[in-house]
Amino acid sequence: DEPSDSPANISVTYHSNGATNGVPPTDINKYKLGDDIEVLYNSGNLAKENQIFGGWSLTQTGVAAYWGGEKIKAENDLNFYATWVNDNVYLSSLTVNDDLQISPVFHSEQNSYTVNIPFSVKKVKIEAIAQELTSEVRYIPSNEVDITEKNTYVTVKVTSESGNENTYRISISQGYYYT
């Protein structure tokens, strides 16, 4: 397709869409109908807390459809909105059997915990909730564990939408007597 003889009056604007740092790139060019527009890179280092830049969308709430260096045909004025991908790898809560005390007291950035249980407890259920709904929580070996040894370990892995991981480790010690 050949660019048209129309006047060069199509503009392209980039929006930060909630970024907490950086500035959106600026395209100072005017394009004619049918021109190839090269999508700009995130050259202004847009950033958002606990998220990473995920590309550009033509809507504020859309998913990334365009990345720097791609070409799109000029049809009308274009607005590109930064998209954000969850990079949060923390839990908002961690419980064992809903009522067993974990030590130390839960804090999202603390990664190692101990739970003391009496001999009478033969199974525990661990519930871990990610701070970000799009993060995946996995339990190794599982979230329901039969207690067959004096010390049992459970690993909880939180994986963000961007693929980063954080690991929490719970040591369950049997033999604790309540007084």
CSV table of N, CA, C and O in Angstrom, one decimal, residues 13-122:
chain,number,residue,atom,x,y,z
A,13,THR,N,0.1,9.8,20.4
A,13,THR,CA,0.4,10.2,21.7
A,13,THR,C,0.5,9.0,22.6
A,13,THR,O,-0.2,8.0,22.5
A,14,TYR,N,1.5,9.0,23.5
A,14,TYR,CA,1.7,8.0,24.5
A,14,TYR,C,1.4,8.4,25.9
A,14,TYR,O,1.6,9.6,26.3
A,15,HIS,N,0.7,7.5,26.6
A,15,HIS,CA,0.2,7.9,28.0
A,15,HIS,C,0.8,6.9,29.0
A,15,HIS,O,1.0,5.7,28.8
A,16,SER,N,1.2,7.5,30.2
A,16,SER,CA,1.8,6.7,31.2
A,16,SER,C,0.9,5.7,31.9
A,16,SER,O,1.3,4.7,32.5
A,17,ASN,N,-0.4,6.0,31.9
A,17,ASN,CA,-1.5,5.1,32.4
A,17,ASN,C,-1.2,4.6,33.8
A,17,ASN,O,-1.2,3.4,34.1
A,18,GLY,N,-0.9,5.5,34.7
A,18,GLY,CA,-0.7,5.1,36.1
A,18,GLY,C,0.7,4.9,36.6
A,18,GLY,O,0.9,4.6,37.7
A,19,ALA,N,1.6,5.2,35.7
A,19,ALA,CA,3.0,5.0,36.1
A,19,ALA,C,3.4,5.9,37.2
A,19,ALA,O,2.8,7.0,37.4
A,20,THR,N,4.2,5.5,38.1
A,20,THR,CA,4.7,6.3,39.3
A,20,THR,C,6.0,6.9,39.0
A,20,THR,O,6.4,7.8,39.8
A,21,ASN,N,6.7,6.5,38.0
A,21,ASN,CA,8.0,7.1,37.6
A,21,ASN,C,8.2,7.1,36.1
A,21,ASN,O,7.5,6.4,35.4
A,22,GLY,N,9.1,8.0,35.6
A,22,GLY,CA,9.4,8.0,34.2
A,22,GLY,C,8.4,8.9,33.5
A,22,GLY,O,7.4,9.4,34.0
A,23,VAL,N,8.6,9.0,32.2
A,23,VAL,CA,7.8,9.8,31.3
A,23,VAL,C,7.5,9.0,30.0
A,23,VAL,O,8.3,8.3,29.6
A,24,PRO,N,6.3,9.2,29.5
A,24,PRO,CA,6.0,8.5,28.2
A,24,PRO,C,6.8,9.1,27.1
A,24,PRO,O,7.2,10.2,27.1
A,25,PRO,N,7.1,8.2,26.1
A,25,PRO,CA,7.9,8.8,24.9
A,25,PRO,C,7.0,9.8,24.1
A,25,PRO,O,5.8,9.8,24.3
A,26,THR,N,7.7,10.6,23.4
A,26,THR,CA,7.0,11.6,22.6
A,26,THR,C,7.3,11.4,21.1
A,26,THR,O,8.4,11.3,20.7
A,27,ASP,N,6.2,11.3,20.3
A,27,ASP,CA,6.4,11.2,18.9
A,27,ASP,C,5.9,12.5,18.3
A,27,ASP,O,4.8,12.9,18.3
A,28,ILE,N,6.9,13.3,17.8
A,28,ILE,CA,6.6,14.6,17.3
A,28,ILE,C,6.2,14.6,15.8
A,28,ILE,O,5.8,15.7,15.3
A,29,ASN,N,6.2,13.5,15.2
A,29,ASN,CA,5.9,13.4,13.8
A,29,ASN,C,4.4,13.5,13.6
A,29,ASN,O,3.6,13.2,14.4
A,30,LYS,N,4.0,14.0,12.4
A,30,LYS,CA,2.7,13.9,11.9
A,30,LYS,C,2.7,13.0,10.7
A,30,LYS,O,3.6,13.0,9.9
A,31,TYR,N,1.7,12.1,10.6
A,31,TYR,CA,1.6,11.1,9.6
A,31,TYR,C,0.5,11.3,8.6
A,31,TYR,O,-0.6,11.8,9.0
A,32,LYS,N,0.7,10.7,7.4
A,32,LYS,CA,-0.4,10.7,6.4
A,32,LYS,C,-1.2,9.4,6.5
A,32,LYS,O,-0.6,8.4,7.0
A,33,LEU,N,-2.4,9.4,6.1
A,33,LEU,CA,-3.2,8.2,6.0
A,33,LEU,C,-2.4,7.1,5.3
A,33,LEU,O,-1.9,7.3,4.2
A,34,GLY,N,-2.3,5.9,5.9
A,34,GLY,CA,-1.6,4.8,5.3
A,34,GLY,C,-0.1,4.7,5.6
A,34,GLY,O,0.5,3.7,5.3
A,35,ASP,N,0.5,5.8,6.2
A,35,ASP,CA,1.9,5.7,6.6
A,35,ASP,C,2.1,4.6,7.6
A,35,ASP,O,1.2,4.3,8.4
A,36,ASP,N,3.4,4.1,7.6
A,36,ASP,CA,3.8,3.2,8.6
A,36,ASP,C,4.2,4.0,9.8
A,36,ASP,O,5.1,4.9,9.7
A,37,ILE,N,3.6,3.7,11.0
A,37,ILE,CA,4.1,4.4,12.2
A,37,ILE,C,4.8,3.3,13.0
A,37,ILE,O,4.3,2.2,13.3
A,38,GLU,N,6.1,3.7,13.4
A,38,GLU,CA,6.8,2.7,14.3
A,38,GLU,C,6.5,3.0,15.7
A,38,GLU,O,6.7,4.2,16.2
A,39,VAL,N,6.0,2.0,16.4
A,39,VAL,CA,5.7,2.2,17.8
A,39,VAL,C,7.0,2.4,18.6
A,39,VAL,O,8.0,1.8,18.4
A,40,LEU,N,7.0,3.4,19.5
A,40,LEU,CA,8.2,3.8,20.2
A,40,LEU,C,8.4,2.9,21.4
A,40,LEU,O,7.5,2.3,22.0
A,41,TYR,N,9.7,2.7,21.8
A,41,TYR,CA,10.0,2.0,23.0
A,41,TYR,C,9.7,2.8,24.3
A,41,TYR,O,9.5,4.0,24.2
A,42,ASN,N,9.8,2.1,25.4
A,42,ASN,CA,9.6,2.8,26.7
A,42,ASN,C,10.9,3.5,27.0
A,42,ASN,O,11.5,3.3,28.0
A,43,SER,N,11.2,4.5,26.2
A,43,SER,CA,12.5,5.2,26.3
A,43,SER,C,12.5,6.2,27.5
A,43,SER,O,13.6,6.5,28.0
A,44,GLY,N,11.4,6.5,28.1
A,44,GLY,CA,11.3,7.4,29.2
A,44,GLY,C,11.3,6.6,30.5
A,44,GLY,O,11.0,7.2,31.6
A,45,ASN,N,11.6,5.3,30.4
A,45,ASN,CA,11.6,4.4,31.6
A,45,ASN,C,10.4,4.5,32.5
A,45,ASN,O,10.5,4.7,33.7
A,46,LEU,N,9.2,4.4,31.9
A,46,LEU,CA,8.0,4.4,32.7
A,46,LEU,C,8.1,3.2,33.7
A,46,LEU,O,8.5,2.1,33.3
A,47,ALA,N,7.7,3.4,34.9
A,47,ALA,CA,7.7,2.4,35.9
A,47,ALA,C,6.5,2.5,36.9
A,47,ALA,O,6.0,3.6,37.0
A,48,LYS,N,6.1,1.4,37.4
A,48,LYS,CA,5.0,1.4,38.4
A,48,LYS,C,5.3,0.4,39.5
A,48,LYS,O,5.8,-0.7,39.2
A,49,GLU,N,5.1,0.8,40.7
A,49,GLU,CA,5.4,0.0,41.9
A,49,GLU,C,4.8,-1.4,41.8
A,49,GLU,O,3.6,-1.5,41.5
A,50,ASN,N,5.7,-2.4,42.0
A,50,ASN,CA,5.3,-3.8,42.0
A,50,ASN,C,4.8,-4.3,40.7
A,50,ASN,O,4.1,-5.3,40.6
A,51,GLN,N,5.1,-3.6,39.6
A,51,GLN,CA,4.6,-4.0,38.3
A,51,GLN,C,5.7,-3.6,37.3
A,51,GLN,O,6.6,-2.8,37.6
A,52,ILE,N,5.7,-4.3,36.2
A,52,ILE,CA,6.7,-4.0,35.1
A,52,ILE,C,5.9,-3.6,33.9
A,52,ILE,O,4.8,-4.0,33.6
A,53,PHE,N,6.6,-2.8,33.0
A,53,PHE,CA,6.0,-2.4,31.8
A,53,PHE,C,5.8,-3.6,30.9
A,53,PHE,O,6.6,-4.4,30.7
A,54,GLY,N,4.5,-3.6,30.4
A,54,GLY,CA,4.1,-4.8,29.6
A,54,GLY,C,3.8,-4.5,28.1
A,54,GLY,O,3.3,-5.4,27.4
A,55,GLY,N,4.2,-3.3,27.6
A,55,GLY,CA,3.9,-3.0,26.2
A,55,GLY,C,2.9,-1.9,26.2
A,55,GLY,O,2.5,-1.2,27.2
A,56,TRP,N,2.3,-1.7,25.0
A,56,TRP,CA,1.3,-0.6,24.7
A,56,TRP,C,0.0,-1.1,24.3
A,56,TRP,O,-0.1,-2.1,23.5
A,57,SER,N,-1.1,-0.5,24.7
A,57,SER,CA,-2.4,-0.8,24.3
A,57,SER,C,-3.1,0.4,23.7
A,57,SER,O,-2.7,1.5,24.0
A,58,LEU,N,-4.1,0.2,22.9
A,58,LEU,CA,-4.8,1.3,22.3
A,58,LEU,C,-6.0,1.8,23.2
A,58,LEU,O,-6.7,2.7,22.9
A,59,THR,N,-6.2,1.0,24.4
A,59,THR,CA,-7.2,1.4,25.3
A,59,THR,C,-6.5,1.5,26.7
A,59,THR,O,-5.6,0.7,27.0
A,60,GLN,N,-7.1,2.3,27.6
A,60,GLN,CA,-6.5,2.4,29.0
A,60,GLN,C,-6.5,1.1,29.8
A,60,GLN,O,-5.7,0.8,30.6
A,61,THR,N,-7.5,0.3,29.5
A,61,THR,CA,-7.7,-1.0,30.3
A,61,THR,C,-7.3,-2.2,29.5
A,61,THR,O,-7.5,-3.3,30.0
A,62,GLY,N,-6.8,-2.0,28.3
A,62,GLY,CA,-6.5,-3.2,27.4
A,62,GLY,C,-5.2,-3.9,27.8
A,62,GLY,O,-4.4,-3.4,28.6
A,63,VAL,N,-5.0,-5.0,27.2
A,63,VAL,CA,-3.8,-5.8,27.3
A,63,VAL,C,-2.8,-5.3,26.3
A,63,VAL,O,-3.2,-4.8,25.2
A,64,ALA,N,-1.5,-5.6,26.5
A,64,ALA,CA,-0.5,-5.1,25.6
A,64,ALA,C,-0.7,-5.8,24.2
A,64,ALA,O,-0.9,-7.0,24.1
A,65,ALA,N,-0.7,-4.9,23.2
A,65,ALA,CA,-0.9,-5.4,21.8
A,65,ALA,C,0.3,-5.0,20.9
A,65,ALA,O,0.5,-5.5,19.9
A,66,TYR,N,1.0,-4.0,21.4
A,66,TYR,CA,2.1,-3.4,20.6
A,66,TYR,C,3.3,-3.2,21.5
A,66,TYR,O,3.3,-2.8,22.7
A,67,TRP,N,4.5,-3.4,20.9
A,67,TRP,CA,5.8,-3.2,21.5
A,67,TRP,C,6.7,-2.4,20.7
A,67,TRP,O,6.5,-2.3,19.4
A,68,GLY,N,7.6,-1.7,21.3
A,68,GLY,CA,8.6,-0.9,20.6
A,68,GLY,C,9.2,-1.6,19.4
A,68,GLY,O,9.5,-2.7,19.4
A,69,GLY,N,9.2,-0.8,18.2
A,69,GLY,CA,9.8,-1.3,17.0
A,69,GLY,C,8.7,-1.9,16.0
A,69,GLY,O,9.0,-2.0,14.9
A,70,GLU,N,7.5,-2.2,16.5
A,70,GLU,CA,6.5,-2.7,15.7
A,70,GLU,C,6.0,-1.6,14.8
A,70,GLU,O,6.1,-0.4,15.1
A,71,LYS,N,5.3,-2.0,13.7
A,71,LYS,CA,4.8,-1.0,12.8
A,71,LYS,C,3.2,-1.1,12.8
A,71,LYS,O,2.7,-2.2,12.8
A,72,ILE,N,2.6,0.0,12.7
A,72,ILE,CA,1.1,0.1,12.6
A,72,ILE,C,0.8,1.1,11.5
A,72,ILE,O,1.4,2.1,11.4
A,73,LYS,N,-0.3,0.8,10.7
A,73,LYS,CA,-0.7,1.8,9.7
A,73,LYS,C,-1.4,2.9,10.3
A,73,LYS,O,-2.3,2.8,11.2
A,74,ALA,N,-1.1,4.1,9.8
A,74,ALA,CA,-1.8,5.3,10.2
A,74,ALA,C,-3.2,5.4,9.6
A,74,ALA,O,-3.3,5.4,8.4
A,75,GLU,N,-4.2,5.4,10.4
A,75,GLU,CA,-5.6,5.5,9.9
A,75,GLU,C,-6.3,6.7,10.6
A,75,GLU,O,-7.1,7.3,10.0
A,76,ASN,N,-5.9,7.0,11.8
A,76,ASN,CA,-6.5,8.1,12.5
A,76,ASN,C,-5.5,8.4,13.7
A,76,ASN,O,-4.6,7.6,13.9
A,77,ASP,N,-5.8,9.4,14.5
A,77,ASP,CA,-4.9,9.7,15.6
A,77,ASP,C,-4.9,8.5,16.5
A,77,ASP,O,-5.9,7.8,16.7
A,78,LEU,N,-3.7,8.2,17.1
A,78,LEU,CA,-3.5,7.1,17.9
A,78,LEU,C,-3.1,7.5,19.3
A,78,LEU,O,-2.2,8.4,19.5
A,79,ASN,N,-3.7,6.8,20.3
A,79,ASN,CA,-3.3,7.0,21.7
A,79,ASN,C,-2.8,5.6,22.2
A,79,ASN,O,-3.6,4.6,22.1
A,80,PHE,N,-1.5,5.6,22.6
A,80,PHE,CA,-1.0,4.3,23.1
A,80,PHE,C,-0.9,4.5,24.7
A,80,PHE,O,-0.4,5.5,25.2
A,81,TYR,N,-1.4,3.5,25.4
A,81,TYR,CA,-1.4,3.5,26.8
A,81,TYR,C,-0.5,2.4,27.3
A,81,TYR,O,-0.5,1.3,26.9
A,82,ALA,N,0.4,2.8,28.3
A,82,ALA,CA,1.3,1.8,28.9
A,82,ALA,C,0.4,0.7,29.6
A,82,ALA,O,-0.6,1.0,30.2
A,83,THR,N,0.9,-0.5,29.5
A,83,THR,CA,0.2,-1.6,30.2
A,83,THR,C,1.2,-2.1,31.3
A,83,THR,O,2.4,-2.0,31.1
A,84,TRP,N,0.6,-2.7,32.3
A,84,TRP,CA,1.4,-3.1,33.5
A,84,TRP,C,1.1,-4.5,33.8
A,84,TRP,O,0.0,-5.0,33.8
A,85,VAL,N,2.2,-5.2,34.1
A,85,VAL,CA,2.2,-6.6,34.4
A,85,VAL,C,2.6,-6.8,35.9
A,85,VAL,O,3.6,-6.2,36.3
A,86,ASN,N,1.8,-7.5,36.6
A,86,ASN,CA,2.1,-7.7,38.1
A,86,ASN,C,3.5,-8.3,38.3
A,86,ASN,O,3.8,-9.3,37.6
A,87,ASP,N,4.2,-7.7,39.2
A,87,ASP,CA,5.5,-8.3,39.6
A,87,ASP,C,5.6,-8.5,41.1
A,87,ASP,O,6.6,-8.6,41.7
A,88,ASN,N,4.4,-8.5,41.7
A,88,ASN,CA,4.3,-8.7,43.2
A,88,ASN,C,4.4,-10.2,43.5
A,88,ASN,O,3.6,-11.0,43.1
A,89,VAL,N,5.4,-10.5,44.4
A,89,VAL,CA,5.6,-11.9,44.7
A,89,VAL,C,5.5,-12.1,46.2
A,89,VAL,O,6.1,-13.0,46.8
A,90,TYR,N,4.6,-11.4,46.8
A,90,TYR,CA,4.4,-11.5,48.3
A,90,TYR,C,3.1,-12.0,48.7
A,90,TYR,O,2.1,-11.8,47.9
A,91,LEU,N,3.0,-12.6,49.8
A,91,LEU,CA,1.7,-13.0,50.4
A,91,LEU,C,1.1,-11.9,51.2
A,91,LEU,O,1.8,-11.1,51.8
A,92,SER,N,-0.2,-11.9,51.3
A,92,SER,CA,-0.9,-11.0,52.2
A,92,SER,C,-1.2,-11.7,53.5
A,92,SER,O,-1.4,-11.1,54.6
A,93,SER,N,-1.3,-13.0,53.5
A,93,SER,CA,-1.6,-13.8,54.7
A,93,SER,C,-1.1,-15.2,54.5
A,93,SER,O,-1.0,-15.7,53.4
A,94,LEU,N,-0.8,-15.8,55.7
A,94,LEU,CA,-0.4,-17.2,55.8
A,94,LEU,C,-0.9,-17.8,57.1
A,94,LEU,O,-0.6,-17.3,58.1
A,95,THR,N,-1.7,-18.9,56.9
A,95,THR,CA,-2.3,-19.5,58.1
A,95,THR,C,-2.1,-21.0,58.1
A,95,THR,O,-2.0,-21.6,57.0
A,96,VAL,N,-2.0,-21.6,59.2
A,96,VAL,CA,-1.9,-23.1,59.3
A,96,VAL,C,-3.1,-23.5,60.2
A,96,VAL,O,-3.2,-23.1,61.4
A,97,ASN,N,-4.0,-24.4,59.6
A,97,ASN,CA,-5.2,-24.9,60.3
A,97,ASN,C,-6.0,-23.7,60.9
A,97,ASN,O,-6.7,-23.9,61.9
A,98,ASP,N,-6.0,-22.6,60.3
A,98,ASP,CA,-6.8,-21.4,60.7
A,98,ASP,C,-6.4,-20.9,62.0
A,98,ASP,O,-6.7,-19.7,62.3
A,99,ASP,N,-5.8,-21.7,62.9
A,99,ASP,CA,-5.7,-21.2,64.3
A,99,ASP,C,-4.3,-21.5,64.9
A,99,ASP,O,-4.1,-21.1,66.0
A,100,LEU,N,-3.5,-22.3,64.2
A,100,LEU,CA,-2.1,-22.6,64.8
A,100,LEU,C,-1.2,-21.4,64.7
A,100,LEU,O,-1.2,-20.7,63.7
A,101,GLN,N,-0.5,-21.1,65.7
A,101,GLN,CA,0.4,-19.9,65.8
A,101,GLN,C,1.7,-20.2,64.9
A,101,GLN,O,2.3,-21.2,65.1
A,102,ILE,N,2.0,-19.3,64.0
A,102,ILE,CA,3.2,-19.4,63.3
A,102,ILE,C,4.2,-18.4,64.0
A,102,ILE,O,3.8,-17.4,64.5
A,103,SER,N,5.5,-18.8,63.9
A,103,SER,CA,6.5,-17.9,64.5
A,103,SER,C,7.6,-17.7,63.4
A,103,SER,O,8.0,-18.7,62.8
A,104,PRO,N,8.1,-16.5,63.3
A,104,PRO,CA,7.6,-15.3,63.9
A,104,PRO,C,6.2,-14.9,63.3
A,104,PRO,O,5.7,-15.6,62.4
A,105,VAL,N,5.6,-13.9,63.9
A,105,VAL,CA,4.3,-13.4,63.4
A,105,VAL,C,4.4,-13.1,61.9
A,105,VAL,O,5.4,-12.6,61.5
A,106,PHE,N,3.4,-13.4,61.1
A,106,PHE,CA,3.5,-13.3,59.7
A,106,PHE,C,3.8,-11.8,59.3
A,106,PHE,O,3.2,-10.9,59.8
A,107,HIS,N,4.7,-11.7,58.3
A,107,HIS,CA,5.0,-10.4,57.7
A,107,HIS,C,5.4,-10.8,56.2
A,107,HIS,O,6.1,-11.8,56.0
A,108,SER,N,4.8,-10.1,55.3
A,108,SER,CA,5.0,-10.5,53.9
A,108,SER,C,6.4,-10.7,53.4
A,108,SER,O,6.7,-11.4,52.5
A,109,GLU,N,7.4,-9.9,54.0
A,109,GLU,CA,8.8,-10.0,53.6
A,109,GLU,C,9.6,-11.0,54.4
A,109,GLU,O,10.8,-11.2,54.2
A,110,GLN,N,8.9,-11.7,55.4
A,110,GLN,CA,9.6,-12.7,56.2
A,110,GLN,C,9.3,-14.0,55.4
A,110,GLN,O,8.2,-14.3,55.1
A,111,ASN,N,10.4,-14.8,55.2
A,111,ASN,CA,10.2,-16.0,54.3
A,111,ASN,C,10.3,-17.3,55.1
A,111,ASN,O,10.1,-18.4,54.4
A,112,SER,N,10.6,-17.3,56.3
A,112,SER,CA,10.8,-18.6,57.0
A,112,SER,C,10.0,-18.6,58.3
A,112,SER,O,10.1,-17.6,59.1
A,113,TYR,N,9.2,-19.7,58.5
A,113,TYR,CA,8.3,-19.8,59.7
A,113,TYR,C,8.4,-21.1,60.3
A,113,TYR,O,8.7,-22.1,59.7
A,114,THR,N,8.0,-21.2,61.6
A,114,THR,CA,7.9,-22.4,62.3
A,114,THR,C,6.5,-22.5,62.9
A,114,THR,O,6.0,-21.5,63.4
A,115,VAL,N,6.0,-23.7,62.9
A,115,VAL,CA,4.7,-24.0,63.6
A,115,VAL,C,5.0,-25.2,64.5
A,115,VAL,O,5.5,-26.3,64.0
A,116,ASN,N,4.7,-25.1,65.8
A,116,ASN,CA,4.8,-26.2,66.7
A,116,ASN,C,3.4,-26.8,66.9
A,116,ASN,O,2.4,-26.0,67.2
A,117,ILE,N,3.3,-28.1,66.8
A,117,ILE,CA,2.0,-28.7,66.9
A,117,ILE,C,2.1,-29.9,67.9
A,117,ILE,O,3.1,-30.5,68.1
A,118,PRO,N,1.0,-30.2,68.6
A,118,PRO,CA,1.0,-31.4,69.5
A,118,PRO,C,1.0,-32.7,68.7
A,118,PRO,O,0.6,-32.7,67.5
A,119,PHE,N,1.3,-33.8,69.4
A,119,PHE,CA,1.3,-35.1,68.8
A,119,PHE,C,-0.1,-35.5,68.2
A,119,PHE,O,-0.2,-36.2,67.3
A,120,SER,N,-1.1,-34.9,68.8
A,120,SER,CA,-2.5,-35.2,68.4
A,120,SER,C,-2.9,-34.7,67.0
A,120,SER,O,-3.8,-35.2,66.4
A,121,VAL,N,-2.1,-33.7,66.5
A,121,VAL,CA,-2.4,-33.2,65.2
A,121,VAL,C,-1.7,-34.1,64.2
A,121,VAL,O,-0.5,-34.2,64.2
A,122,LYS,N,-2.5,-34.6,63.3
A,122,LYS,CA,-2.0,-35.6,62.3
A,122,LYS,C,-2.0,-35.0,60.8
A,122,LYS,O,-1.5,-35.6,59.9
